[in-house]
Every structure is written in structure tokens, then in C-alpha cells.
């Protein structure tokens, strides 16, 4: 929203027609609406879609793939709204920066979040640099998150719609990137508002379903993808109780995640058991009662800090933290060990905290995000 008559809606002191915006277009309704709205406002819009993967190669499928349909949908929106659209081949970059780490993390017994790495290493790094090469004033995306002006520069805030908020997946956005990025949908109250805007512009994607899975794992079957990427990854081993009893055999550690209860393949039990640890070195899946999942101490590294004062300027930070994308922030004490490492102490123990997940920092009150890091084995 414009602060005064001399500043346009994206915060630049010049007319929209003189403001070039690169819009990262995935082919979905969100980024399509961002591009259409900005074009309708008179901005110099350039749409860019990244071809990140080929389901035929990743999953050994034949025929058309979702990636191809998404590119087609983005191109149709650009044609309808009258702005240029480019497709960039980032398959090699995506495989090296995201898919390979995803597979290796699972093999190491972690539970990775590839969408965060994609934002961090591809969209907000390589694509952002491409936007600058195109002489764009900024890059806009369809993420549900808010960028607000603060006393010390741009701040990252949760979306107005808590059900759509994507802050967990964007914690690694750096201050420099945040200065260049714009998130025009973050203030909307509901997804219905976005679809209404798409319908207003007559976009063909107005009622396109939201994607539910990781883009290169469209059917949610992580294990089959990893087996194709890393042949031999699904070697069998023992399912062991935390007290040492061997309860059965599993079909590969990659088929299990910490906190899992269903599908363990062990019957005749008098109590429900959960995966409490993945012992990759010994090819063991360790199970136990639910209380063994609870933990209060969470080691975190690769921290991206978005606070105004330096991270190490305080011995403790009292903030809220999310250890899973689907959970609300919980009260915690964050003790810096270095600029990029910390020990997080949860006031109330959380269950199923898993290496490979993100730990994202939130203001105790309000919507501001203070960054976050990656959970690892202590």
C-alpha cells in the first residue's frame, strides 16, 4: 500500500510503468494472481518460470508431467495479461542443490524439508540474481508471508491468514534478499480472495487445485524416489524396542520417520509404539512409547538471524519457535553458541522433533519472524 503519492504500491518513488518487476511464476493460482495484479496496475512485469525437474527422469514415468503443465499454465497467464514470460532450465542446479541433499538426508536418517532449500538455494539466490540481470527493481512471488518496513529496514512477518502462512518455509531469507523481494499476497485474509482476483482477471488457473506434495514427489512416495536416486538405499534391518528387544524386520530405514506410528509392520503389541530413533549406521529402526518422543532441548545450526541486534549480543533470546510447519510457535529460550549455532530449550517438551527439520523463531507477541535454523543431532 502506498505510503504517499510519490511512492508506488511496491515502495518505489516512481510510476508503476517505470518499475520493472520479475514475478516468479510456478503456474499456480497464487503467483499467477501476483503477476496479473501487478500487470493490471501498470507495472513492467516480466514472468519467469523455472523448470526444476522432469518427472520422467526423477520417477521413471512416461508421458506428460506436472512440470510441463505448470509451465504451460504460466505462459497462458502471461499471454492473457500481455507481459513477457521466460522459462529457465534449472534442472541441474535443482538436482544438485535440493534433490541430492533430500535423498542423502533421508539416507542419513533425517527428515528434510526440500521446499526450504529450494527457496534458499534456487529461487531466492539464482532466480533473484537473474531478476537483477534483467534490471528489475524487485522480484515478487506468490508466497503467503508479509514484508513490512521496520525501524532498521524490511522485516519478515507471518501472513494475515494463519492457515496459509508460509513463514516456516522462508526463514532462511536473508536481510539482503528481503530488501529486494515483495510478497503481494501476504495481507489477504483467505485463499478465496486470491481465487476471486484470479477470476476477476479471467485467469485459466482460477480454480486450479493447490499442490499438496513436494514438487518432485507428486504422489507423496518419498521412498520410491530415493530408491531410484540411490539404488540399494532400502536395505532391510531390525526393528528394535528402546529396551533392546528385537521386534521384527523393516524394509529399509528410508521408509520410516521419527514420530511415525502407523505402518511399522509389528503386531501383537500391548501398547502403541512410535519410531523414536533411526540408527542408520546399524540399519535399525528404534521404537518405543510416546513419552520417549518428547524433548525440550533442540540443537540448531545454520542459523539465519533476522533480528535487529546481532544474534550473539544476548546470552538468551526468549522467543516462540516452530519445530514443524504444522505446529503453532511454542515458548522457548534460545541460547546462541555462535553466530550460526544455538541450543533451543522448549518451555514445554515437544514430541517428534527430528533432525533435518527447521526450527523457526517468532516474536513472543505479534507476527515478526526472527529467522531460524536447522535441527541436527546433538
Short mmCIF file of C-alpha atoms in Angstrom, two decimals:
data_model
loop_
_atom_site.label_atom_id
_atom_site.label_comp_id
_atom_site.label_asym_id
_atom_site.label_seq_id
_atom_site.Cartn_x
_atom_site.Cartn_y
_atom_site.Cartn_z
CA UNK A 1 0.00 0.00 0.00
CA UNK A 2 1.39 3.41 -0.92
CA UNK A 3 2.81 5.48 1.92
CA UNK A 4 2.33 8.73 -0.01
CA UNK A 5 1.52 9.90 -3.51
CA UNK A 6 5.15 9.68 -4.66
CA UNK A 7 5.62 6.02 -3.68
CA UNK A 8 4.01 3.23 -5.68
CA UNK A 9 2.45 0.09 -4.19
CA UNK A 10 5.80 -1.75 -4.26
CA UNK A 11 7.56 1.04 -2.37
CA UNK A 12 9.39 2.79 -5.22
CA UNK A 13 9.32 6.54 -5.79
CA UNK A 14 8.36 6.34 -9.44
CA UNK A 15 5.35 5.37 -11.56
CA UNK A 16 4.50 1.66 -11.92
CA UNK A 17 5.24 1.81 -15.65
CA UNK A 18 8.86 2.71 -14.81
CA UNK A 19 9.15 -0.09 -12.22
CA UNK A 20 10.24 -3.47 -13.55
CA UNK A 21 9.14 -6.50 -11.54
CA UNK A 22 10.22 -10.07 -12.16
CA UNK A 23 7.46 -12.39 -10.96
CA UNK A 24 8.45 -15.97 -10.09
CA UNK A 25 5.61 -17.91 -11.74
CA UNK A 26 5.07 -21.53 -10.73
CA UNK A 27 1.97 -21.99 -12.87
CA UNK A 28 -0.31 -22.00 -9.83
CA UNK A 29 -3.03 -19.55 -8.92
CA UNK A 30 -1.02 -17.60 -6.33
CA UNK A 31 1.90 -16.46 -8.47
CA UNK A 32 -0.43 -16.01 -11.44
CA UNK A 33 -2.56 -13.57 -9.44
CA UNK A 34 0.55 -11.64 -8.35
CA UNK A 35 1.65 -11.25 -11.98
CA UNK A 36 -1.84 -10.34 -13.19
CA UNK A 37 -2.47 -7.79 -10.45
CA UNK A 38 0.87 -6.06 -10.99
CA UNK A 39 0.37 -6.01 -14.75
CA UNK A 40 -3.10 -4.52 -14.26
CA UNK A 41 -1.59 -1.82 -12.04
CA UNK A 42 0.69 -0.87 -14.92
CA UNK A 43 3.99 -2.33 -13.73
CA UNK A 44 6.63 -3.51 -16.19
CA UNK A 45 6.11 -7.19 -15.41
CA UNK A 46 8.40 -10.00 -16.57
CA UNK A 47 7.26 -13.52 -15.75
CA UNK A 48 9.87 -16.21 -15.15
CA UNK A 49 9.18 -19.92 -14.62
CA UNK A 50 11.90 -22.32 -13.57
CA UNK A 51 11.92 -25.81 -14.98
CA UNK A 52 13.31 -27.55 -11.93
CA UNK A 53 12.71 -31.21 -12.58
CA UNK A 54 11.42 -33.72 -15.08
CA UNK A 55 9.14 -36.33 -13.56
CA UNK A 56 10.11 -38.66 -16.38
CA UNK A 57 13.72 -38.65 -15.17
CA UNK A 58 13.03 -38.39 -11.44
CA UNK A 59 10.34 -41.02 -11.25
CA UNK A 60 10.87 -43.06 -14.42
CA UNK A 61 7.38 -42.16 -15.64
CA UNK A 62 6.36 -41.83 -19.26
CA UNK A 63 4.28 -39.11 -20.86
CA UNK A 64 3.37 -35.61 -19.80
CA UNK A 65 4.50 -34.32 -16.43
CA UNK A 66 3.19 -31.79 -13.97
CA UNK A 67 6.20 -29.56 -14.64
CA UNK A 68 5.15 -29.26 -18.28
CA UNK A 69 1.56 -28.39 -17.40
CA UNK A 70 2.65 -25.75 -14.91
CA UNK A 71 4.90 -24.07 -17.48
CA UNK A 72 2.02 -24.10 -19.96
CA UNK A 73 -0.34 -22.54 -17.39
CA UNK A 74 2.16 -19.77 -16.54
CA UNK A 75 2.65 -18.99 -20.23
CA UNK A 76 -1.12 -18.73 -20.79
CA UNK A 77 -1.44 -16.22 -17.95
CA UNK A 78 1.38 -14.11 -19.40
CA UNK A 79 -0.21 -14.15 -22.85
CA UNK A 80 -3.62 -13.21 -21.43
CA UNK A 81 -2.20 -10.28 -19.44
CA UNK A 82 0.20 -9.13 -22.14
CA UNK A 83 3.62 -9.38 -20.48
CA UNK A 84 6.75 -11.35 -21.49
CA UNK A 85 7.35 -14.79 -20.00
CA UNK A 86 10.55 -16.83 -19.91
CA UNK A 87 11.29 -20.41 -18.93
CA UNK A 88 14.72 -21.09 -17.47
CA UNK A 89 16.21 -24.58 -17.27
CA UNK A 90 17.40 -25.03 -13.70
CA UNK A 91 17.21 -28.82 -13.59
CA UNK A 92 20.92 -29.34 -12.91
CA UNK A 93 21.01 -26.65 -10.23
CA UNK A 94 17.86 -28.00 -8.58
CA UNK A 95 19.13 -31.57 -8.60
CA UNK A 96 22.46 -30.62 -7.06
CA UNK A 97 21.14 -28.07 -4.54
CA UNK A 98 17.89 -29.74 -3.50
CA UNK A 99 17.15 -33.27 -4.74
CA UNK A 100 20.55 -34.80 -3.96
CA UNK A 101 20.55 -33.38 -0.44
CA UNK A 102 16.98 -34.58 0.06
CA UNK A 103 17.99 -38.14 -0.82
CA UNK A 104 21.18 -38.07 1.23
CA UNK A 105 19.38 -36.61 4.26
CA UNK A 106 16.83 -39.39 4.22
CA UNK A 107 19.61 -41.95 3.92
CA UNK A 108 21.22 -40.37 7.00
CA UNK A 109 18.01 -40.80 9.00
CA UNK A 110 16.90 -37.16 8.86
CA UNK A 111 13.55 -35.73 7.76
CA UNK A 112 14.46 -33.00 5.24
CA UNK A 113 12.34 -30.06 4.08
CA UNK A 114 13.38 -29.56 0.43
CA UNK A 115 10.99 -26.64 -0.13
CA UNK A 116 13.10 -24.51 2.23
CA UNK A 117 16.32 -25.43 0.42
CA UNK A 118 14.67 -24.61 -2.92
CA UNK A 119 13.72 -21.12 -1.73
CA UNK A 120 17.15 -20.62 -0.17
CA UNK A 121 19.39 -22.02 -2.89
CA UNK A 122 17.44 -21.62 -6.11
CA UNK A 123 14.52 -19.16 -6.08
CA UNK A 124 15.95 -16.54 -3.72
CA UNK A 125 19.51 -16.99 -4.93
CA UNK A 126 19.87 -17.87 -8.62
CA UNK A 127 16.47 -16.59 -9.75
CA UNK A 128 16.91 -13.42 -7.72
CA UNK A 129 20.26 -12.79 -9.43
CA UNK A 130 18.57 -13.39 -12.80
CA UNK A 131 15.99 -10.75 -11.87
CA UNK A 132 18.79 -8.29 -11.18
CA UNK A 133 20.41 -9.18 -14.50
CA UNK A 134 17.10 -8.24 -16.15
CA UNK A 135 17.39 -4.80 -14.49
CA UNK A 136 14.33 -5.46 -12.33
CA UNK A 137 13.69 -3.18 -9.37
CA UNK A 138 12.41 -6.14 -7.35
CA UNK A 139 11.22 -9.74 -7.53
CA UNK A 140 7.70 -10.72 -6.48
CA UNK A 141 6.41 -14.17 -5.50
CA UNK A 142 3.08 -15.72 -4.58
CA UNK A 143 4.17 -16.78 -1.09
CA UNK A 144 1.83 -16.10 1.81
CA UNK A 145 4.10 -14.03 4.00
CA UNK A 146 4.46 -10.31 4.67
CA UNK A 147 7.32 -7.89 4.24
CA UNK A 148 6.94 -4.83 6.45
CA UNK A 149 9.06 -1.72 6.90
CA UNK A 150 10.73 -1.53 10.30
CA UNK A 151 12.97 0.93 12.11
CA UNK A 152 16.05 -0.99 10.93
CA UNK A 153 14.85 -1.99 7.46
CA UNK A 154 12.47 -4.57 5.99
CA UNK A 155 11.08 -7.17 8.38
CA UNK A 156 9.60 -10.60 7.69
CA UNK A 157 6.12 -11.21 9.15
CA UNK A 158 3.63 -14.07 9.10
CA UNK A 159 0.77 -13.93 6.61
CA UNK A 160 -2.53 -12.43 7.66
CA UNK A 161 -4.16 -15.83 7.05
CA UNK A 162 -2.63 -18.23 9.56
CA UNK A 163 -3.94 -21.19 7.56
CA UNK A 164 -1.93 -20.10 4.51
CA UNK A 165 1.16 -18.77 6.29
CA UNK A 166 4.42 -19.97 4.70
CA UNK A 167 6.88 -18.35 7.10
CA UNK A 168 8.25 -21.74 8.21
CA UNK A 169 9.48 -22.32 4.66
CA UNK A 170 11.03 -18.87 4.26
CA UNK A 171 13.00 -18.44 7.49
CA UNK A 172 16.33 -18.56 5.64
CA UNK A 173 15.53 -15.42 3.62
CA UNK A 174 18.44 -13.05 4.29
CA UNK A 175 18.12 -9.32 5.00
CA UNK A 176 19.68 -8.58 1.60
CA UNK A 177 17.17 -10.81 -0.18
CA UNK A 178 14.29 -9.36 1.83
CA UNK A 179 15.27 -5.89 0.68
CA UNK A 180 14.71 -6.99 -2.94
CA UNK A 181 11.68 -9.28 -2.53
CA UNK A 182 7.98 -8.45 -2.50
CA UNK A 183 5.08 -10.67 -1.35
CA UNK A 184 1.85 -9.07 -2.60
CA UNK A 185 -0.50 -11.79 -1.26
CA UNK A 186 0.62 -11.82 2.37
CA UNK A 187 -2.05 -9.40 3.54
CA UNK A 188 -5.02 -11.33 2.13
CA UNK A 189 -7.39 -12.81 4.69
CA UNK A 190 -8.24 -16.03 2.83
CA UNK A 191 -7.32 -18.10 -0.23
CA UNK A 192 -10.82 -17.39 -1.56
CA UNK A 193 -9.75 -13.77 -2.03
CA UNK A 194 -6.88 -14.93 -4.22
CA UNK A 195 -9.16 -17.07 -6.37
CA UNK A 196 -11.61 -14.17 -6.66
CA UNK A 197 -8.79 -11.99 -8.01
CA UNK A 198 -7.88 -14.72 -10.48
CA UNK A 199 -11.49 -14.87 -11.66
CA UNK A 200 -11.60 -11.08 -11.95
CA UNK A 201 -8.70 -11.23 -14.40
CA UNK A 202 -10.21 -14.19 -16.24
CA UNK A 203 -7.22 -16.42 -15.49
CA UNK A 204 -7.48 -20.02 -16.60
CA UNK A 205 -5.89 -21.17 -13.32
CA UNK A 206 -8.52 -19.54 -11.09
CA UNK A 207 -9.78 -22.89 -9.78
CA UNK A 208 -6.57 -24.88 -10.20
CA UNK A 209 -6.08 -27.10 -7.11
CA UNK A 210 -3.26 -26.31 -4.71
CA UNK A 211 -0.25 -28.60 -4.88
CA UNK A 212 -0.11 -30.85 -1.82
CA UNK A 213 3.18 -32.68 -2.26
CA UNK A 214 6.83 -31.87 -2.76
CA UNK A 215 7.09 -30.93 -6.43
CA UNK A 216 9.42 -33.77 -7.44
CA UNK A 217 7.49 -36.31 -5.30
CA UNK A 218 3.97 -35.76 -6.69
CA UNK A 219 2.42 -38.90 -5.19
CA UNK A 220 3.98 -38.45 -1.75
CA UNK A 221 6.04 -41.65 -2.07
CA UNK A 222 9.42 -40.36 -0.92
CA UNK A 223 10.94 -43.81 -0.58
CA UNK A 224 10.40 -44.80 -4.23
CA UNK A 225 12.10 -41.58 -5.39
CA UNK A 226 15.06 -42.15 -3.09
CA UNK A 227 15.41 -45.76 -4.21
CA UNK A 228 15.62 -44.59 -7.83
CA UNK A 229 18.12 -41.84 -6.96
CA UNK A 230 20.17 -44.03 -4.62
CA UNK A 231 19.89 -47.70 -5.68
CA UNK A 232 20.26 -50.07 -2.73
CA UNK A 233 19.02 -47.48 -0.24
CA UNK A 234 16.21 -49.70 1.02
CA UNK A 235 18.31 -52.43 2.64
CA UNK A 236 16.34 -54.28 5.34
CA UNK A 237 17.24 -54.37 9.01
CA UNK A 238 15.88 -54.86 12.52
CA UNK A 239 13.05 -53.08 14.28
CA UNK A 240 14.26 -52.79 17.86
CA UNK A 241 12.46 -51.66 21.00
CA UNK A 242 14.20 -48.93 23.00
CA UNK A 243 14.75 -51.56 25.74
CA UNK A 244 16.78 -53.70 23.32
CA UNK A 245 14.19 -56.28 22.23
CA UNK A 246 14.17 -57.18 18.54
CA UNK A 247 10.54 -56.92 17.42
CA UNK A 248 10.79 -57.60 13.71
CA UNK A 249 12.37 -56.64 10.42
CA UNK A 250 11.92 -53.46 8.41
CA UNK A 251 12.20 -52.95 4.64
CA UNK A 252 14.62 -50.04 4.71
CA UNK A 253 15.23 -47.11 7.07
CA UNK A 254 14.15 -44.68 4.35
CA UNK A 255 10.55 -45.88 4.79
CA UNK A 256 10.38 -44.50 8.35
CA UNK A 257 10.40 -41.13 10.09
CA UNK A 258 10.72 -40.13 13.73
CA UNK A 259 7.27 -39.97 15.33
CA UNK A 260 5.72 -42.50 12.93
CA UNK A 261 3.18 -44.90 14.43
CA UNK A 262 1.32 -46.50 11.53
CA UNK A 263 2.78 -48.98 9.11
CA UNK A 264 5.52 -50.33 11.38
CA UNK A 265 4.63 -53.93 10.49
CA UNK A 266 4.89 -55.29 14.03
CA UNK A 267 1.77 -56.88 15.50
CA UNK A 268 0.75 -58.46 18.78
CA UNK A 269 1.72 -55.45 20.88
CA UNK A 270 0.02 -54.42 24.11
CA UNK A 271 0.99 -50.74 23.75
CA UNK A 272 1.21 -48.33 20.80
CA UNK A 273 4.78 -47.84 19.66
CA UNK A 274 6.36 -44.98 17.74
CA UNK A 275 9.60 -44.55 15.84
CA UNK A 276 11.85 -42.76 18.33
CA UNK A 277 15.19 -43.03 16.52
CA UNK A 278 16.67 -44.09 13.20
CA UNK A 279 20.00 -45.85 13.68
CA UNK A 280 21.24 -45.64 10.11
CA UNK A 281 24.71 -46.98 10.79
CA UNK A 282 23.30 -50.26 12.13
CA UNK A 283 20.23 -50.21 9.84
CA UNK A 284 17.93 -50.23 12.86
CA UNK A 285 14.56 -48.60 13.42
CA UNK A 286 14.20 -47.96 17.15
CA UNK A 287 10.65 -47.84 18.52
CA UNK A 288 9.22 -47.06 21.93
CA UNK A 289 6.33 -45.49 23.87
CA UNK A 290 5.14 -42.00 23.02
CA UNK A 291 6.83 -40.38 26.01
CA UNK A 292 10.25 -41.17 24.52
CA UNK A 293 9.47 -38.79 21.67
CA UNK A 294 9.26 -35.79 23.99
CA UNK A 295 12.25 -33.47 24.15
CA UNK A 296 12.97 -29.99 25.45
CA UNK A 297 16.48 -29.43 24.12
CA UNK A 298 16.90 -28.85 20.40
CA UNK A 299 20.36 -28.26 18.86
CA UNK A 300 20.15 -25.87 15.90
CA UNK A 301 22.76 -24.81 13.34
CA UNK A 302 23.00 -22.89 10.03
CA UNK A 303 21.03 -20.11 11.71
CA UNK A 304 19.78 -17.20 9.63
CA UNK A 305 19.12 -14.33 12.03
CA UNK A 306 16.66 -11.55 11.16
CA UNK A 307 16.68 -9.64 14.44
CA UNK A 308 17.75 -6.00 14.70
CA UNK A 309 20.54 -6.65 17.22
CA UNK A 310 23.28 -9.23 16.48
CA UNK A 311 22.35 -12.79 17.42
CA UNK A 312 25.24 -13.14 19.86
CA UNK A 313 24.59 -9.79 21.53
CA UNK A 314 22.44 -11.56 24.13
CA UNK A 315 23.05 -14.71 26.14
CA UNK A 316 19.40 -15.67 25.75
CA UNK A 317 16.54 -14.82 23.42
CA UNK A 318 13.02 -15.51 24.67
CA UNK A 319 11.03 -16.23 21.52
CA UNK A 320 8.47 -18.60 20.09
CA UNK A 321 9.71 -21.47 17.91
CA UNK A 322 8.16 -23.84 15.41
CA UNK A 323 9.79 -27.26 15.07
CA UNK A 324 7.23 -28.46 12.49
CA UNK A 325 5.44 -26.46 9.82
CA UNK A 326 2.02 -27.62 11.03
CA UNK A 327 2.52 -26.66 14.68
CA UNK A 328 2.00 -23.24 16.26
CA UNK A 329 5.01 -21.45 17.78
CA UNK A 330 5.90 -22.64 21.29
CA UNK A 331 7.60 -20.65 24.03
CA UNK A 332 11.36 -21.23 24.10
CA UNK A 333 14.72 -19.91 25.24
CA UNK A 334 17.37 -19.65 22.53
CA UNK A 335 20.98 -19.64 23.70
CA UNK A 336 23.49 -18.63 21.00
CA UNK A 337 26.66 -20.73 20.77
CA UNK A 338 27.97 -18.78 17.78
CA UNK A 339 26.59 -16.59 15.02
CA UNK A 340 25.08 -19.66 13.36
CA UNK A 341 24.57 -22.20 16.17
CA UNK A 342 22.36 -22.34 19.24
CA UNK A 343 20.72 -24.56 21.79
CA UNK A 344 16.96 -24.12 21.93
CA UNK A 345 15.23 -25.03 25.17
CA UNK A 346 11.49 -25.55 24.88
CA UNK A 347 9.47 -24.48 27.91
CA UNK A 348 7.12 -27.42 27.28
CA UNK A 349 8.52 -30.60 25.73
CA UNK A 350 7.60 -31.31 22.10
CA UNK A 351 7.17 -34.73 20.54
CA UNK A 352 8.73 -35.90 17.30
CA UNK A 353 11.47 -33.29 16.97
CA UNK A 354 13.51 -34.65 14.11
CA UNK A 355 16.94 -33.85 12.63
CA UNK A 356 16.54 -32.30 9.20
CA UNK A 357 13.51 -30.22 10.15
CA UNK A 358 13.69 -26.46 10.60
CA UNK A 359 13.39 -24.60 13.89
CA UNK A 360 11.92 -21.17 13.11
CA UNK A 361 11.99 -18.22 15.51
CA UNK A 362 8.97 -15.96 16.08
CA UNK A 363 8.33 -12.88 18.19
CA UNK A 364 6.60 -13.76 21.50
CA UNK A 365 3.83 -11.36 20.51
CA UNK A 366 2.98 -10.10 17.05
CA UNK A 367 3.80 -11.60 13.68
CA UNK A 368 7.50 -10.98 13.15
CA UNK A 369 9.89 -13.79 12.18
CA UNK A 370 13.39 -13.64 13.62
CA UNK A 371 14.88 -16.28 11.36
CA UNK A 372 15.70 -19.83 12.34
CA UNK A 373 17.98 -22.76 11.68
CA UNK A 374 18.19 -26.49 11.07
CA UNK A 375 17.70 -29.15 13.74
CA UNK A 376 20.59 -31.60 13.98
CA UNK A 377 21.68 -34.40 16.22
CA UNK A 378 23.27 -33.07 19.37
#
